[in-house]
Coordinates of C-alpha atoms and ligand atoms in Angstrom, one line a residue:
X1 CA 3.4 -25.7 -25.6
X2 CA 5.1 -22.4 -24.7
X3 CA 6.1 -20.9 -28.0
X4 CA 4.7 -17.5 -28.7
X5 CA 2.4 -18.9 -31.4
X6 CA 1.2 -21.7 -29.2
X7 CA 0.4 -19.3 -26.4
X8 CA -1.3 -17.1 -28.9
X9 CA -3.6 -19.9 -29.8
X10 CA -4.3 -20.5 -26.1
X11 CA -5.7 -17.0 -25.7
X12 CA -7.3 -16.1 -29.0
X13 CA -8.4 -17.0 -32.5
X14 CA -7.6 -15.4 -35.9
X15 CA -10.4 -13.7 -37.8
X16 CA -10.2 -12.1 -41.3
X17 CA -8.1 -9.1 -42.3
X18 CA -5.4 -9.9 -39.8
X19 CA -7.8 -9.3 -36.9
X20 CA -7.4 -11.5 -33.8
X21 CA -10.1 -12.1 -31.3
X22 CA -8.8 -12.2 -27.8
X23 CA -10.5 -14.9 -25.8
X24 CA -8.7 -14.2 -22.5
X25 CA -11.7 -12.5 -20.9
X26 CA -15.4 -12.0 -21.5
X27 CA -14.8 -8.7 -23.3
X28 CA -13.6 -10.7 -26.4
X29 CA -11.8 -7.8 -28.0
X30 CA -11.2 -7.9 -31.8
X31 CA -7.7 -6.6 -32.1
X32 CA -6.3 -5.2 -35.4
X33 CA -2.6 -5.7 -36.3
X34 CA -0.3 -3.4 -34.3
X35 CA -3.1 -2.6 -31.7
X36 CA -3.7 -3.6 -28.2
X37 CA -7.0 -4.9 -26.6
X38 CA -9.1 -2.8 -24.2
X39 CA -7.0 -3.8 -21.1
X40 CA -3.7 -3.3 -22.9
X41 CA -2.6 -6.7 -21.6
X42 CA -2.9 -8.4 -25.0
X43 CA -1.8 -7.0 -28.5
X44 CA -1.8 -8.2 -32.1
X45 CA 1.8 -8.3 -33.1
X46 CA 2.3 -9.3 -36.7
X47 CA -0.8 -11.5 -36.5
X48 CA 0.2 -13.2 -33.3
X49 CA -1.7 -12.4 -30.1
X50 CA 0.9 -11.6 -27.4
X51 CA 0.7 -10.9 -23.8
X52 CA 2.2 -7.4 -23.6
X53 CA 4.0 -8.1 -20.3
X54 CA 6.6 -10.8 -19.8
X55 CA 6.0 -13.7 -17.6
X56 CA 7.8 -13.3 -14.3
X57 CA 9.9 -16.1 -12.8
X58 CA 11.5 -15.6 -9.4
X59 CA 15.0 -17.0 -8.7
X60 CA 15.6 -18.2 -5.2
X61 CA 19.1 -18.1 -3.5
X62 CA 20.6 -21.5 -2.9
X63 CA 20.9 -20.7 0.8
X64 CA 20.4 -17.7 3.0
X65 CA 24.1 -16.7 2.8
X66 CA 24.3 -17.0 -1.0
X67 CA 24.0 -13.8 -3.0
X68 CA 20.6 -13.4 -4.6
X69 CA 20.4 -13.6 -8.3
X70 CA 20.5 -10.0 -9.5
X71 CA 17.4 -8.7 -11.1
X72 CA 17.8 -9.1 -14.8
X73 CA 15.9 -7.6 -17.5
X74 CA 16.5 -7.8 -21.2
X75 CA 19.9 -9.4 -20.9
X76 CA 18.7 -12.3 -18.8
X77 CA 18.5 -15.6 -20.5
X78 CA 15.9 -17.8 -18.9
X79 CA 17.9 -20.8 -20.0
X80 CA 20.7 -19.7 -17.6
X81 CA 18.3 -19.9 -14.7
X82 CA 18.8 -22.9 -12.5
X83 CA 15.3 -24.7 -12.8
X84 CA 15.7 -26.0 -9.2
X85 CA 15.7 -22.4 -8.0
X86 CA 13.1 -21.0 -10.3
X87 CA 9.5 -20.3 -9.4
X88 CA 7.2 -19.3 -12.3
X89 CA 4.6 -16.8 -11.0
X90 CA 1.3 -16.0 -12.5
X91 CA 2.5 -12.4 -13.3
X92 CA 2.2 -12.0 -17.1
X93 CA 1.0 -15.6 -17.5
X94 CA -2.4 -14.7 -18.9
X95 CA -6.0 -15.5 -18.1
X96 CA -8.0 -18.3 -19.7
X97 CA -11.6 -17.8 -20.5
X98 CA -14.0 -19.6 -20.4
X99 CA -12.4 -21.2 -17.5
X100 CA -12.6 -24.8 -18.5
X101 CA -9.4 -24.3 -20.4
X102 CA -6.3 -25.5 -18.5
X103 CA -4.3 -22.8 -16.8
X104 CA -1.7 -21.1 -19.0
X105 CA 1.2 -22.9 -17.3
X106 CA 1.2 -26.2 -15.5
X107 CA 4.8 -26.6 -14.5
X108 CA 6.4 -29.8 -13.3
X109 CA 9.6 -29.8 -11.2
X110 CA 11.4 -31.9 -8.7
X111 CA 12.3 -30.6 -5.2
X112 CA 14.0 -32.7 -2.5
X113 CA 13.1 -35.8 -4.5
X114 CA 9.4 -34.9 -4.7
X115 CA 7.8 -34.5 -8.1
X116 CA 5.8 -31.3 -7.9
X117 CA 3.4 -29.4 -10.0
X118 CA 2.7 -25.6 -9.9
X119 CA -0.4 -24.4 -11.7
X120 CA 0.2 -20.9 -12.8
X121 CA -2.4 -18.4 -13.9
X122 CA -3.7 -14.8 -13.7
X123 CA -7.1 -14.9 -12.1
X124 CA -9.9 -12.4 -13.0
X125 CA -11.4 -11.3 -9.7
X126 CA -14.8 -9.5 -9.5
X127 CA -15.0 -10.6 -5.9
X128 CA -12.0 -8.8 -4.6
X129 CA -10.9 -5.7 -2.8
X130 CA -8.2 -4.4 -0.4
X131 CA -8.1 -4.0 3.3
X132 CA -6.1 -0.9 4.2
X133 CA -4.5 -0.5 7.6
X134 CA -3.4 3.0 8.4
X135 CA -1.3 3.4 11.4
X136 CA -2.5 6.6 13.0
X137 CA -4.7 7.6 16.0
X138 CA -6.0 10.5 14.0
X139 CA -9.7 10.3 13.4
X140 CA -10.1 9.8 9.6
X141 CA -13.9 9.4 9.5
X142 CA -16.8 7.7 11.3
X143 CA -17.0 3.9 11.2
X144 CA -19.1 2.8 8.2
X145 CA -18.7 6.2 6.4
X146 CA -18.3 6.1 2.7
X147 CA -14.8 6.3 1.3
X148 CA -14.7 8.1 -2.1
X149 CA -12.3 8.7 -5.0
X150 CA -13.3 11.5 -7.4
X151 CA -16.7 11.6 -5.7
X152 CA -17.5 7.9 -6.3
X153 CA -17.9 5.5 -3.4
X154 CA -15.2 2.9 -3.6
X155 CA -15.4 1.5 0.0
X156 CA -16.0 2.4 3.6
X157 CA -14.4 2.9 7.0
X158 CA -14.4 -0.3 8.9
X159 CA -13.6 -1.3 12.5
X160 CA -10.5 0.5 13.8
X161 CA -7.8 -1.8 15.1
X162 CA -5.2 -1.2 17.8
X163 CA -3.4 2.0 16.8
X164 CA -4.7 1.8 13.2
X165 CA -7.7 3.1 11.2
X166 CA -9.0 0.6 8.7
X167 CA -10.6 1.0 5.3
X168 CA -12.3 -1.6 3.2
X169 CA -12.0 -0.7 -0.5
X170 CA -13.5 -2.4 -3.5
X171 CA -15.6 -5.5 -3.4
X172 CA -18.1 -6.8 -5.8
X173 CA -20.8 -4.3 -4.9
X174 CA -18.7 -1.3 -5.9
X175 CA -17.2 -3.1 -8.9
X176 CA -20.4 -4.4 -10.3
X177 CA -23.4 -3.2 -8.3
X178 CA -23.4 0.5 -8.8
X179 CA -23.0 2.8 -11.8
X180 CA -20.5 2.1 -14.6
X181 CA -18.4 5.0 -13.3
X182 CA -18.4 3.7 -9.8
X183 CA -17.1 0.3 -11.1
X184 CA -14.4 2.0 -13.2
X185 CA -13.2 4.3 -10.5
X186 CA -13.2 1.4 -7.9
X187 CA -11.2 -0.8 -10.3
X188 CA -8.7 2.0 -11.0
X189 CA -8.4 2.7 -7.2
X190 CA -7.7 -1.0 -6.5
X191 CA -5.2 -1.3 -9.3
X192 CA -3.3 1.7 -7.9
X193 CA -3.4 0.6 -4.3
X194 CA -2.3 -2.9 -5.3
X195 CA 0.5 -1.4 -7.3
X196 CA 1.7 0.6 -4.3
X197 CA 0.8 3.9 -5.9
X198 CA -0.6 6.8 -3.9
X199 CA -4.3 7.3 -3.9
X200 CA -6.2 10.3 -2.3
X201 CA -9.4 9.2 -0.8
X202 CA -12.0 11.4 1.0
X203 CA -14.2 10.1 3.8
X204 CA -17.7 11.4 4.3
X205 CA -17.8 13.3 7.6
X206 CA -14.1 13.0 7.9
X207 CA -10.9 13.9 6.1
X208 CA -8.8 13.5 3.0
X209 CA -6.1 10.9 3.2
X210 CA -3.4 9.9 0.8
X211 CA -2.9 6.2 1.1
X212 CA 0.1 4.3 -0.3
X213 CA 1.3 0.8 0.6
X214 CA 4.5 1.1 2.5
X215 CA 4.3 4.8 3.0
X216 CA 3.1 7.1 5.8
X217 CA -0.5 8.3 5.4
X218 CA -1.0 12.0 4.6
X219 CA -4.0 13.4 6.4
X220 CA -5.4 16.7 5.1
X221 CA -2.0 17.4 3.6
X222 CA 0.0 16.6 6.7
X223 CA 2.2 13.4 6.7
X224 CA 1.7 11.3 9.7
X225 CA 4.8 10.2 11.5
X226 CA 4.0 8.1 14.6
X227 CA 1.8 5.2 15.3
X228 CA 0.6 5.6 18.9
X229 CA 2.3 3.5 21.6
X230 CA -1.0 2.1 22.8
X231 CA -4.3 3.5 24.2
X232 CA -4.2 5.9 27.1
X233 CA -4.6 3.1 29.6
X234 CA -1.8 1.0 28.0
X235 CA 0.5 4.1 28.1
X236 CA -0.2 4.5 31.8
X237 CA 0.6 0.8 32.3
X238 CA 3.8 1.0 30.4
X239 CA 5.2 4.2 31.9
X240 CA 3.7 4.4 35.4
X241 CA 6.8 3.4 37.2
X242 CA 9.0 5.8 35.2
X243 CA 6.6 8.7 36.2
X244 CA 6.3 7.8 39.9
X245 CA 8.2 10.3 42.0
X246 CA 8.5 12.9 39.2
X247 CA 4.8 13.8 38.8
X248 CA 1.7 13.5 41.0
X249 CA -0.8 12.9 38.2
X250 CA -0.6 11.9 34.5
X251 CA -3.5 12.1 32.1
X252 CA -2.9 10.3 28.8
X253 CA -5.4 11.7 26.3
X254 CA -6.8 9.2 23.9
X255 CA -9.9 9.0 21.7
X256 CA -10.8 5.5 22.9
X257 CA -9.5 5.1 26.4
X258 CA -8.0 8.1 28.3
X259 CA -5.9 7.0 31.3
X260 CA -5.6 8.7 34.7
X261 CA -2.5 7.5 36.6
X262 CA -3.4 7.8 40.3
X263 CA -6.9 6.3 39.7
X264 CA -5.5 3.5 37.5
X265 CA -4.5 0.2 38.9
X266 CA -0.9 1.0 37.9
X267 CA -1.0 4.1 40.2
X268 CA -2.6 2.2 43.0
X269 CA -0.1 -0.6 42.9
X270 CA 2.6 2.1 43.0
X271 CA 0.9 3.5 46.1
X272 CA 0.3 6.9 44.5
X273 CA -1.8 9.4 46.3
X274 CA -5.2 10.1 44.7
X275 CA -5.0 13.5 43.0
X276 CA -8.7 14.2 42.8
X277 CA -8.7 15.4 39.2
X278 CA -11.8 14.1 37.5
X279 CA -11.8 14.1 33.7
X280 CA -14.9 14.3 31.4
X281 CA -16.4 11.2 29.7
X282 CA -17.7 7.9 30.8
X283 CA -15.7 6.1 33.5
X284 CA -15.2 2.5 32.5
X285 CA -13.0 1.1 35.2
X286 CA -10.8 3.0 37.7
X287 CA -8.5 5.4 35.8
X288 CA -9.9 4.4 32.3
X289 CA -12.4 6.9 30.6
X290 CA -14.3 6.6 27.4
X291 CA -15.5 9.5 25.2
X292 CA -13.6 12.3 26.9
X293 CA -14.1 14.4 23.8
X294 CA -15.1 14.1 20.1
X295 CA -12.9 12.3 17.7
X296 CA -10.6 14.6 15.6
X297 CA -7.1 15.6 14.5
X298 CA -6.1 16.9 17.9
X299 CA -4.5 15.3 21.0
X300 CA -4.7 11.5 20.9
X301 CA -7.2 11.3 18.0
X302 CA -9.6 13.6 19.8
X303 CA -10.7 17.1 18.8
X304 CA -8.9 18.4 21.9
X305 CA -6.4 21.2 21.4
X306 CA -6.3 22.4 25.0
X307 CA -6.0 19.4 27.3
X308 CA -7.3 21.4 30.3
X309 CA -10.7 21.3 28.6
X310 CA -11.1 17.6 29.6
X311 CA -10.9 18.4 33.3
X312 CA -14.4 18.2 34.7
X313 CA -13.6 19.1 38.3
X314 CA -10.8 19.1 40.8
X315 CA -11.7 17.8 44.2
X316 CA -10.4 20.2 46.9
X317 CA -10.5 17.4 49.5
X318 CA -8.0 15.4 47.5
X319 CA -5.9 17.8 45.4
X320 CA -3.3 20.1 46.9
X321 CA -1.4 23.3 45.9
X322 CA 1.8 22.4 44.1
X323 CA 0.4 19.2 42.7
X324 CA 2.5 18.3 39.6
X325 CA 0.2 17.3 36.6
X326 CA 1.3 16.0 33.2
X327 CA -0.9 15.7 30.2
X328 CA 0.4 13.8 27.2
X329 CA -1.0 12.2 24.0
X330 CA -0.4 8.5 23.2
X331 CA 2.3 9.4 20.7
X332 CA 4.1 12.0 22.9
X333 CA 3.5 14.5 20.1
X334 CA 1.6 16.7 22.5
X335 CA 2.5 17.2 26.2
X336 CA 1.7 19.8 28.8
X337 CA 3.2 20.1 32.3
X338 CA 1.2 22.1 35.0
X339 CA 1.4 22.8 38.7
X340 CA -1.7 23.5 40.7
X341 CA -1.7 27.0 42.3
X342 CA -3.1 27.9 45.7
X343 CA -6.6 28.0 44.2
X344 CA -6.0 24.5 42.7
X345 CA -5.9 25.9 39.2
X346 CA -3.5 24.2 36.8
X347 CA -0.8 26.6 35.7
X348 CA 1.5 25.7 32.8
X349 CA 5.1 25.3 33.9
X350 CA 8.4 24.2 32.5
X351 CA 8.6 20.5 32.2
X352 CA 11.3 18.9 34.3
X353 CA 13.9 16.9 32.5
X354 CA 13.0 13.7 34.1
X355 CA 9.4 14.1 33.0
X356 CA 10.4 15.2 29.5
X357 CA 12.5 12.0 29.2
X358 CA 9.5 9.8 29.7
X359 CA 7.4 11.8 27.2
X360 CA 10.3 11.4 24.8
X361 CA 10.3 7.7 25.5
X362 CA 6.7 7.5 24.5
X363 CA 7.7 8.9 21.2
X364 CA 10.7 6.5 20.9
X365 CA 8.3 3.6 21.4
X366 CA 6.0 4.7 18.6
X367 CA 6.6 2.8 15.4
X368 CA 6.6 4.7 12.1
X369 CA 3.1 5.4 10.8
X370 CA 2.6 3.3 7.6
X371 CA -0.2 2.2 5.3
X372 CA -0.5 -1.5 4.6
X373 CA -2.5 -2.9 1.7
X374 CA -3.7 -6.5 1.7
X375 CA -5.4 -7.8 -1.5
X376 CA -8.3 -10.0 -0.7
X377 CA -10.1 -12.2 -3.2
X378 CA -12.1 -15.3 -3.7
X379 CA -10.3 -17.9 -5.9
X380 CA -12.9 -20.6 -5.2
X381 CA -14.9 -20.1 -8.4
X382 CA -14.4 -21.1 -12.0
X383 CA -10.7 -20.4 -11.9
X384 CA -10.4 -23.8 -10.3
X385 CA -11.4 -25.5 -13.5
X386 CA -8.1 -24.4 -15.0
X387 CA -6.4 -26.5 -12.3
X388 CA -8.6 -29.6 -12.1
X389 CA -11.7 -31.1 -13.6
X390 CA -13.1 -31.6 -10.2
X391 CA -12.8 -28.2 -8.5
X392 CA -14.1 -29.2 -5.0
X393 CA -11.1 -31.5 -4.6
X394 CA -8.8 -28.6 -5.1
X395 CA -10.8 -26.5 -2.5
X396 CA -10.5 -29.3 0.0
X397 CA -6.8 -29.9 -0.7
X398 CA -6.1 -26.2 -0.2
X399 CA -8.1 -26.2 3.1
X400 CA -6.1 -29.2 4.3
X401 CA -2.9 -27.4 3.6
X402 CA -1.8 -30.0 1.0
X403 CA -1.9 -27.5 -1.8
X404 CA 0.0 -24.2 -1.3
X405 CA -1.5 -21.1 -2.7
X406 CA 0.7 -18.1 -3.5
X407 CA 0.1 -14.9 -5.3
X408 CA 3.1 -13.8 -7.3
X409 CA 5.1 -16.0 -4.9
X410 CA 3.8 -14.2 -1.9
X411 CA 2.2 -16.3 0.9
X412 CA -1.5 -15.9 1.4
X413 CA -3.6 -16.0 4.5
X414 CA -6.4 -18.6 3.8
X415 CA -9.7 -17.9 5.5
X416 CA -11.3 -20.9 7.1
X417 CA -14.6 -22.2 5.9
X418 CA -15.8 -22.7 2.3
X419 CA -14.2 -21.5 -0.8
X420 CA -10.6 -20.3 -1.4
X421 CA -10.7 -16.8 0.1
X422 CA -7.2 -15.4 0.5
X423 CA -5.4 -12.3 1.5
X424 CA -1.9 -11.3 0.4
X425 CA 0.4 -8.3 1.2
X426 CA 0.8 -6.4 -2.1
X427 CA 4.4 -5.5 -1.0
X428 CA 5.4 -9.1 -1.0
X429 CA 4.4 -9.5 -4.6
X430 CA 6.5 -8.5 -7.7
X431 CA 6.0 -5.0 -9.1
X432 CA 3.3 -4.5 -11.6
X433 CA 1.7 -7.9 -10.6
X434 CA -1.8 -6.6 -11.0
X435 CA -3.9 -5.7 -14.1
X436 CA -7.5 -5.2 -14.9
X437 CA -10.1 -6.0 -17.5
X438 CA -12.9 -3.6 -18.3
X439 CA -15.7 -5.9 -17.1
X440 CA -14.5 -4.5 -14.6
X441 CA -12.4 -6.9 -12.6
X442 CA -8.9 -7.0 -11.2
X443 CA -6.4 -9.5 -12.6
X444 CA -4.0 -11.0 -10.1
X445 CA -1.4 -13.7 -10.3
X446 CA -2.1 -17.0 -8.4
X447 CA -0.2 -20.2 -8.2
X448 CA -1.1 -23.6 -6.7
X449 CA 1.8 -25.8 -5.8
X450 CA 1.3 -29.5 -4.8
X451 CA 2.9 -32.9 -5.2
X452 CA 2.4 -34.4 -8.7
X453 CA 0.8 -37.6 -7.3
X454 CA -1.7 -35.4 -5.4
X455 CA -2.4 -33.3 -8.5
X456 CA -3.3 -36.5 -10.4
X457 CA -5.6 -37.6 -7.6
X458 CA -7.3 -34.2 -7.7
X459 CA -8.2 -34.7 -11.4
X460 CA -5.5 -32.3 -12.6
X461 CA -4.8 -31.6 -16.3
X462 CA -1.9 -34.1 -16.4
X463 CA -1.5 -33.9 -20.1
X464 CA -0.6 -30.2 -19.7
X465 CA 2.2 -30.6 -17.3
X466 CA 5.5 -29.4 -18.8
X467 CA 8.9 -29.6 -17.2
X468 CA 10.0 -26.3 -15.8
X469 CA 13.1 -26.3 -18.0
X470 CA 10.9 -26.5 -21.1
X471 CA 8.7 -23.7 -19.9
X472 CA 11.6 -21.4 -19.2
X473 CA 13.3 -22.2 -22.5
X474 CA 10.1 -21.8 -24.4
X475 CA 9.3 -18.4 -23.0
X476 CA 12.5 -17.0 -24.3
X477 CA 12.3 -13.2 -24.5
X478 CA 8.8 -13.3 -23.0
X479 CA 10.4 -14.2 -19.6
X480 CA 11.6 -11.8 -17.0
X481 CA 13.5 -13.0 -14.0
X482 CA 13.3 -11.3 -10.7
X483 CA 14.6 -12.0 -7.2
X484 CA 12.7 -14.1 -4.8
X485 CA 11.4 -11.9 -1.9
X486 CA 13.6 -13.1 1.0
X487 CA 10.6 -12.8 3.5
X488 CA 8.4 -15.2 1.4
X489 CA 8.6 -18.9 2.3
X490 CA 9.8 -21.0 -0.6
X491 CA 6.7 -22.9 -1.9
X492 CA 8.7 -26.1 -2.5
X493 CA 10.1 -26.2 1.0
X494 CA 8.8 -29.2 3.1
Ligands
SF4_1 S1 -10.0 -6.8 -22.3 FE1 -7.9 -7.7 -22.5 S2 -8.1 -9.8 -21.9 FE2 -10.2 -9.1 -22.3 S3 -10.5 -9.7 -24.4 FE3 -9.8 -7.6 -24.4 S4 -7.5 -7.8 -24.7 FE4 -8.3 -9.8 -24.1

């Protein structure tokens, strides 16, 4: 049942005067001929309710050496697509509401002699959001601070990770628990982030950041280029041997852990003479200092612009005139070479080439600064009724790894425990994979792939299974064929 009229009946019902009521979500739009519904995903075209975007199938190369099927748009004929290499995604497939209706497509195919079923739908997610990883040591804002778009709170700063600041955006509280405007702005922000569009956020007590999946963050108008090589202590550990003999002390300035080479275990093992330069902050273990300064946009994610400011004292019993001292940040973006004068005061001097080479190597070892966006959602609710009459069996099967979950063909990380809580990299998904409905909620593709015999045991909608050939043929011009993302595992592989 894939003809346009049949699909129309799946999502709506005809009312008088050519009006069609769209049933695909709780908004239940009444759509006049030639008009689209509130989400623009469905329209009344000559009395037929159509999904305004094509369904996306992805064509897989026969083997890794074979050329991938070129992306085809209007001219592609789905009938030409080898069904054995086709994966029908949820993109453009449509949502079903109320959810007891079977999913829009339940596709049967055979792979390596195994009869397989893929249940294909677009889920409506109120319980969803994105986790944003921003590779930078710049301080963007305090942990737990509000993240805003157009003044509305859409998320918060969450725990920083190694070399990255993290944001949590969206979630049910911002989508549904605040004002209508908060929900609308949150939904719009999620949609843009999931579509790899740039979004400018501001952080209370922090900075303005332009975030875009796959692009470098822009902090207060300045594009970030480098992700730090590690914390100050790690940088000491990595480069200590390369510094030995060329400098007498190295201080690697870092917002979290500032490293001091001769005190650090790395310097001791290399038998370096203690330099007697004590930095500010709280000493954690030898050569590792916390809180040497306030967080900021200066050296190593601190507010330091003059590294000499972090020297608390220089011990005259240990230091000596002529001592060669290097300060560097964890990206190598900032570096200062000094020599102690007769009064044991650091005096800036020209950096020797051998020292410069190691600072440059820090920079060389920094990866490009990027933003990553992972969509996270709970698919363990009513969506499951479109897959099976006994939803808990699906949940258990997913948890056991028998049923594969993909989003637009992209692999998901499945959280342990109850429900079907998944995360997927939006850059592994087809373009324009996400939509929204004004409830507000995000619409995202999701597919469940499993052996046909298992699907039957789970209480699947067996009478709705259609051969993949029939589905592709029936979609006709409503089908768009894209190329399988080469990094995504093929869901039918054993
Ligand atoms: S918002 Fe979209 S999906 Fe929901 S009823 Fe209206 S047209 Fe249909």
